[in-house]
Amino acid sequence: MKIRTKIILTFGVILAVMFGSGTYMYVQMLAMKASYKEIIEEEKLLTDLREMQFIMTGRNNDERAYMLTGDEEFRMELKDKAAKVDSLFAKMNSSLEASHHREEMEEAKRLYKSFLESSDKAVEAMDNGLREEAIAHHFGQERQSRKALDSVVSRLVEEVRNEIEADQKELAENEGISAIIQLFFNVVG
């Protein structure tokens, strides 16, 4: 084989390897971009879930304050916080169209409705002057509903947090592989 043929073949192999690595890098870049988007969506979901937990805790405290004081300000806070939780559920449902968390969110919604019904009964009993019944209801059925709801939401928070960690680990590995390949071709090039 002539030198010229060897040079042309070597050049062709180098071009093929560079083209292949460029294609690989492009595919890796698209995968990394998709991973970043997924992490961002999961972070938003995690933030919304935590916010919902805080609002529910605040709502529970406002209900207790209303039962202790009878102050209408706390009753208004109950309505405001219920509206905030409803808007969070709507926001999370729109971002979970094809998510595997859909089932758990449906369960959380069902438990939330049960909690609201129990809460409304306690507030109604308080409005009718049945303070003991309101307190019994608040610390009975309503508390059970709230604990069940908190359990589901806490489980969701933990699942999403674990998914974020797994995605970040995978992303870091992909970035490392891409950096090594890029470094190799910078040295070769």
mmCIF file of C-alpha atoms in Angstrom:
data_model
loop_
_atom_site.group_PDB
_atom_site.id
_atom_site.type_symbol
_atom_site.label_atom_id
_atom_site.label_comp_id
_atom_site.label_asym_id
_atom_site.label_seq_id
_atom_site.Cartn_x
_atom_site.Cartn_y
_atom_site.Cartn_z
ATOM 1 C CA MET A 1 0.000 0.000 0.000
ATOM 2 C CA LYS A 2 1.326 3.392 -0.945
ATOM 3 C CA ILE A 3 1.942 6.113 1.575
ATOM 4 C CA ARG A 4 -0.665 8.281 -0.096
ATOM 5 C CA THR A 5 -3.334 5.576 0.367
ATOM 6 C CA LYS A 6 -2.327 5.091 4.013
ATOM 7 C CA ILE A 7 -2.586 8.846 4.647
ATOM 8 C CA ILE A 8 -5.996 9.045 2.974
ATOM 9 C CA LEU A 9 -7.254 6.029 4.953
ATOM 10 C CA THR A 10 -5.882 7.445 8.199
ATOM 11 C CA PHE A 11 -7.461 10.804 7.464
ATOM 12 C CA GLY A 12 -10.767 9.067 6.630
ATOM 13 C CA VAL A 13 -10.693 7.080 9.884
ATOM 14 C CA ILE A 14 -9.929 10.229 11.861
ATOM 15 C CA LEU A 15 -12.822 12.047 10.152
ATOM 16 C CA ALA A 16 -15.188 9.121 10.819
ATOM 17 C CA VAL A 17 -14.162 8.984 14.481
ATOM 18 C CA MET A 18 -14.547 12.756 14.830
ATOM 19 C CA PHE A 19 -17.949 12.654 13.124
ATOM 20 C CA GLY A 20 -19.039 9.761 15.343
ATOM 21 C CA SER A 21 -17.860 11.513 18.489
ATOM 22 C CA GLY A 22 -19.504 14.752 17.408
ATOM 23 C CA THR A 23 -22.770 12.904 16.902
ATOM 24 C CA TYR A 24 -22.364 11.215 20.275
ATOM 25 C CA MET A 25 -21.654 14.567 21.950
ATOM 26 C CA TYR A 26 -24.737 16.090 20.329
ATOM 27 C CA VAL A 27 -26.944 13.216 21.511
ATOM 28 C CA GLN A 28 -25.408 13.495 25.000
ATOM 29 C CA MET A 29 -26.085 17.234 25.004
ATOM 30 C CA LEU A 30 -29.748 16.639 24.126
ATOM 31 C CA ALA A 31 -30.016 13.999 26.863
ATOM 32 C CA MET A 32 -28.432 16.359 29.384
ATOM 33 C CA LYS A 33 -30.807 19.135 28.370
ATOM 34 C CA ALA A 34 -33.773 16.796 28.862
ATOM 35 C CA SER A 35 -32.377 15.748 32.253
ATOM 36 C CA TYR A 36 -32.023 19.368 33.334
ATOM 37 C CA LYS A 37 -35.635 20.061 32.324
ATOM 38 C CA GLU A 38 -36.813 17.000 34.231
ATOM 39 C CA ILE A 39 -34.877 18.068 37.331
ATOM 40 C CA ILE A 40 -36.363 21.560 37.124
ATOM 41 C CA GLU A 41 -39.904 20.133 36.869
ATOM 42 C CA GLU A 42 -39.255 17.802 39.788
ATOM 43 C CA GLU A 43 -37.852 20.696 41.851
ATOM 44 C CA LYS A 44 -41.009 22.711 41.126
ATOM 45 C CA LEU A 45 -43.172 19.781 42.187
ATOM 46 C CA LEU A 46 -41.123 19.352 45.363
ATOM 47 C CA THR A 47 -41.502 23.045 46.187
ATOM 48 C CA ASP A 48 -45.268 22.897 45.609
ATOM 49 C CA LEU A 49 -45.622 19.796 47.779
ATOM 50 C CA ARG A 50 -43.669 21.381 50.618
ATOM 51 C CA GLU A 51 -45.662 24.598 50.304
ATOM 52 C CA MET A 52 -48.852 22.570 50.522
ATOM 53 C CA GLN A 53 -47.603 20.917 53.711
ATOM 54 C CA PHE A 54 -46.857 24.301 55.279
ATOM 55 C CA ILE A 55 -50.226 25.739 54.253
ATOM 56 C CA MET A 56 -52.056 22.714 55.651
ATOM 57 C CA THR A 57 -50.205 23.076 58.950
ATOM 58 C CA GLY A 58 -51.079 26.771 59.043
ATOM 59 C CA ARG A 59 -54.696 25.998 58.224
ATOM 60 C CA ASN A 60 -54.870 23.520 61.073
ATOM 61 C CA ASN A 61 -53.401 26.103 63.455
ATOM 62 C CA ASP A 62 -55.879 28.736 62.255
ATOM 63 C CA GLU A 63 -58.764 26.370 62.867
ATOM 64 C CA ARG A 64 -57.570 25.733 66.414
ATOM 65 C CA ALA A 65 -57.189 29.467 66.966
ATOM 66 C CA TYR A 66 -60.721 30.019 65.669
ATOM 67 C CA MET A 67 -62.062 27.401 68.070
ATOM 68 C CA LEU A 68 -60.192 28.975 70.975
ATOM 69 C CA THR A 69 -60.981 32.623 70.243
ATOM 70 C CA GLY A 70 -63.946 32.637 67.857
ATOM 71 C CA ASP A 71 -62.174 35.427 65.947
ATOM 72 C CA GLU A 72 -63.502 35.747 62.372
ATOM 73 C CA GLU A 73 -60.028 36.636 61.099
ATOM 74 C CA PHE A 74 -59.007 33.005 61.580
ATOM 75 C CA ARG A 75 -62.122 31.816 59.783
ATOM 76 C CA MET A 76 -61.178 33.958 56.785
ATOM 77 C CA GLU A 77 -57.659 32.517 56.876
ATOM 78 C CA LEU A 78 -59.173 29.034 56.619
ATOM 79 C CA LYS A 79 -60.854 30.006 53.355
ATOM 80 C CA ASP A 80 -57.727 31.693 51.998
ATOM 81 C CA LYS A 81 -55.554 28.691 52.769
ATOM 82 C CA ALA A 82 -58.074 26.275 51.270
ATOM 83 C CA ALA A 83 -58.016 28.348 48.071
ATOM 84 C CA LYS A 84 -54.190 28.273 48.048
ATOM 85 C CA VAL A 85 -54.130 24.488 48.422
ATOM 86 C CA ASP A 86 -56.731 24.133 45.659
ATOM 87 C CA SER A 87 -54.608 26.273 43.346
ATOM 88 C CA LEU A 88 -51.520 24.209 44.215
ATOM 89 C CA PHE A 89 -53.376 20.996 43.379
ATOM 90 C CA ALA A 90 -54.451 22.491 40.044
ATOM 91 C CA LYS A 91 -50.907 23.635 39.310
ATOM 92 C CA MET A 92 -49.414 20.253 40.206
ATOM 93 C CA ASN A 93 -52.040 18.356 38.214
ATOM 94 C CA SER A 94 -51.278 20.374 35.099
ATOM 95 C CA SER A 95 -47.575 19.585 35.436
ATOM 96 C CA LEU A 96 -48.243 15.897 36.150
ATOM 97 C CA GLU A 97 -50.164 15.045 32.994
ATOM 98 C CA ALA A 98 -48.044 12.003 32.144
ATOM 99 C CA SER A 99 -46.312 11.557 35.469
ATOM 100 C CA HIS A 100 -46.107 8.369 37.453
ATOM 101 C CA HIS A 101 -47.093 10.423 40.538
ATOM 102 C CA ARG A 102 -50.610 10.946 39.206
ATOM 103 C CA GLU A 103 -52.084 8.129 41.277
ATOM 104 C CA GLU A 104 -50.599 9.432 44.519
ATOM 105 C CA MET A 105 -51.814 12.937 43.733
ATOM 106 C CA GLU A 106 -55.328 11.597 43.227
ATOM 107 C CA GLU A 107 -55.108 9.895 46.613
ATOM 108 C CA ALA A 108 -53.841 13.135 48.187
ATOM 109 C CA LYS A 109 -56.741 15.042 46.596
ATOM 110 C CA ARG A 110 -59.252 12.538 47.962
ATOM 111 C CA LEU A 111 -57.750 12.778 51.451
ATOM 112 C CA TYR A 112 -57.677 16.571 51.205
ATOM 113 C CA LYS A 113 -61.398 16.643 50.387
ATOM 114 C CA SER A 114 -62.065 14.385 53.367
ATOM 115 C CA PHE A 115 -59.977 16.707 55.535
ATOM 116 C CA LEU A 116 -61.897 19.754 54.296
ATOM 117 C CA GLU A 117 -65.250 18.112 54.974
ATOM 118 C CA SER A 118 -64.172 17.271 58.522
ATOM 119 C CA SER A 119 -62.772 20.746 59.008
ATOM 120 C CA ASP A 120 -65.998 22.332 57.769
ATOM 121 C CA LYS A 121 -67.989 20.207 60.216
ATOM 122 C CA ALA A 122 -65.774 21.340 63.093
ATOM 123 C CA VAL A 123 -66.109 24.995 62.076
ATOM 124 C CA GLU A 124 -69.862 24.616 61.623
ATOM 125 C CA ALA A 125 -70.166 23.077 65.088
ATOM 126 C CA MET A 126 -68.197 26.015 66.480
ATOM 127 C CA ASP A 127 -70.464 28.472 64.635
ATOM 128 C CA ASN A 128 -73.493 26.771 66.225
ATOM 129 C CA GLY A 129 -71.997 27.164 69.693
ATOM 130 C CA LEU A 130 -71.114 23.489 70.032
ATOM 131 C CA ARG A 131 -67.527 24.081 71.072
ATOM 132 C CA GLU A 132 -66.949 20.655 72.662
ATOM 133 C CA GLU A 133 -68.293 18.912 69.574
ATOM 134 C CA ALA A 134 -66.085 21.104 67.361
ATOM 135 C CA ILE A 135 -63.000 20.246 69.396
ATOM 136 C CA ALA A 136 -63.877 16.548 69.427
ATOM 137 C CA HIS A 137 -64.357 16.608 65.659
ATOM 138 C CA HIS A 138 -61.147 18.581 65.125
ATOM 139 C CA PHE A 139 -59.083 16.109 67.141
ATOM 140 C CA GLY A 140 -60.983 13.063 65.848
ATOM 141 C CA GLN A 141 -61.880 12.487 62.206
ATOM 142 C CA GLU A 142 -60.211 15.655 60.968
ATOM 143 C CA ARG A 143 -56.925 14.777 62.633
ATOM 144 C CA GLN A 144 -57.008 11.279 61.110
ATOM 145 C CA SER A 145 -57.648 12.750 57.664
ATOM 146 C CA ARG A 146 -54.852 15.260 58.121
ATOM 147 C CA LYS A 147 -52.378 12.569 59.231
ATOM 148 C CA ALA A 148 -53.299 10.350 56.273
ATOM 149 C CA LEU A 149 -52.922 13.300 53.887
ATOM 150 C CA ASP A 150 -49.605 14.304 55.422
ATOM 151 C CA SER A 151 -48.381 10.727 55.111
ATOM 152 C CA VAL A 152 -49.195 10.630 51.381
ATOM 153 C CA VAL A 153 -47.655 14.049 50.735
ATOM 154 C CA SER A 154 -44.538 13.182 52.764
ATOM 155 C CA ARG A 155 -44.158 9.967 50.771
ATOM 156 C CA LEU A 156 -44.484 11.970 47.553
ATOM 157 C CA VAL A 157 -41.894 14.478 48.765
ATOM 158 C CA GLU A 158 -39.469 11.658 49.537
ATOM 159 C CA GLU A 159 -40.053 9.978 46.147
ATOM 160 C CA VAL A 160 -39.514 13.216 44.247
ATOM 161 C CA ARG A 161 -36.411 14.018 46.298
ATOM 162 C CA ASN A 162 -34.987 10.554 45.509
ATOM 163 C CA GLU A 163 -35.756 11.002 41.811
ATOM 164 C CA ILE A 164 -33.977 14.350 41.788
ATOM 165 C CA GLU A 165 -30.912 12.807 43.432
ATOM 166 C CA ALA A 166 -30.886 9.925 40.920
ATOM 167 C CA ASP A 167 -31.271 12.341 37.991
ATOM 168 C CA GLN A 168 -28.470 14.534 39.306
ATOM 169 C CA LYS A 169 -26.181 11.514 39.729
ATOM 170 C CA GLU A 170 -26.937 10.316 36.198
ATOM 171 C CA LEU A 171 -26.384 13.806 34.861
ATOM 172 C CA ALA A 172 -23.019 14.078 36.614
ATOM 173 C CA GLU A 173 -21.929 10.744 35.130
ATOM 174 C CA ASN A 174 -22.966 11.826 31.630
ATOM 175 C CA GLU A 175 -21.155 15.137 32.043
ATOM 176 C CA GLY A 176 -18.014 13.259 33.103
ATOM 177 C CA ILE A 177 -18.113 10.951 30.073
ATOM 178 C CA SER A 178 -18.726 13.891 27.756
ATOM 179 C CA ALA A 179 -15.831 15.833 29.284
ATOM 180 C CA ILE A 180 -13.441 12.891 28.824
ATOM 181 C CA ILE A 181 -14.444 12.459 25.177
ATOM 182 C CA GLN A 182 -14.157 16.172 24.530
ATOM 183 C CA LEU A 183 -10.747 16.274 26.186
ATOM 184 C CA PHE A 184 -9.580 13.321 24.088
ATOM 185 C CA PHE A 185 -10.580 15.003 20.863
ATOM 186 C CA ASN A 186 -9.065 18.297 21.893
ATOM 187 C CA VAL A 187 -5.773 16.496 22.439
ATOM 188 C CA VAL A 188 -6.086 14.571 19.149
ATOM 189 C CA GLY A 189 -7.292 17.618 17.216
#
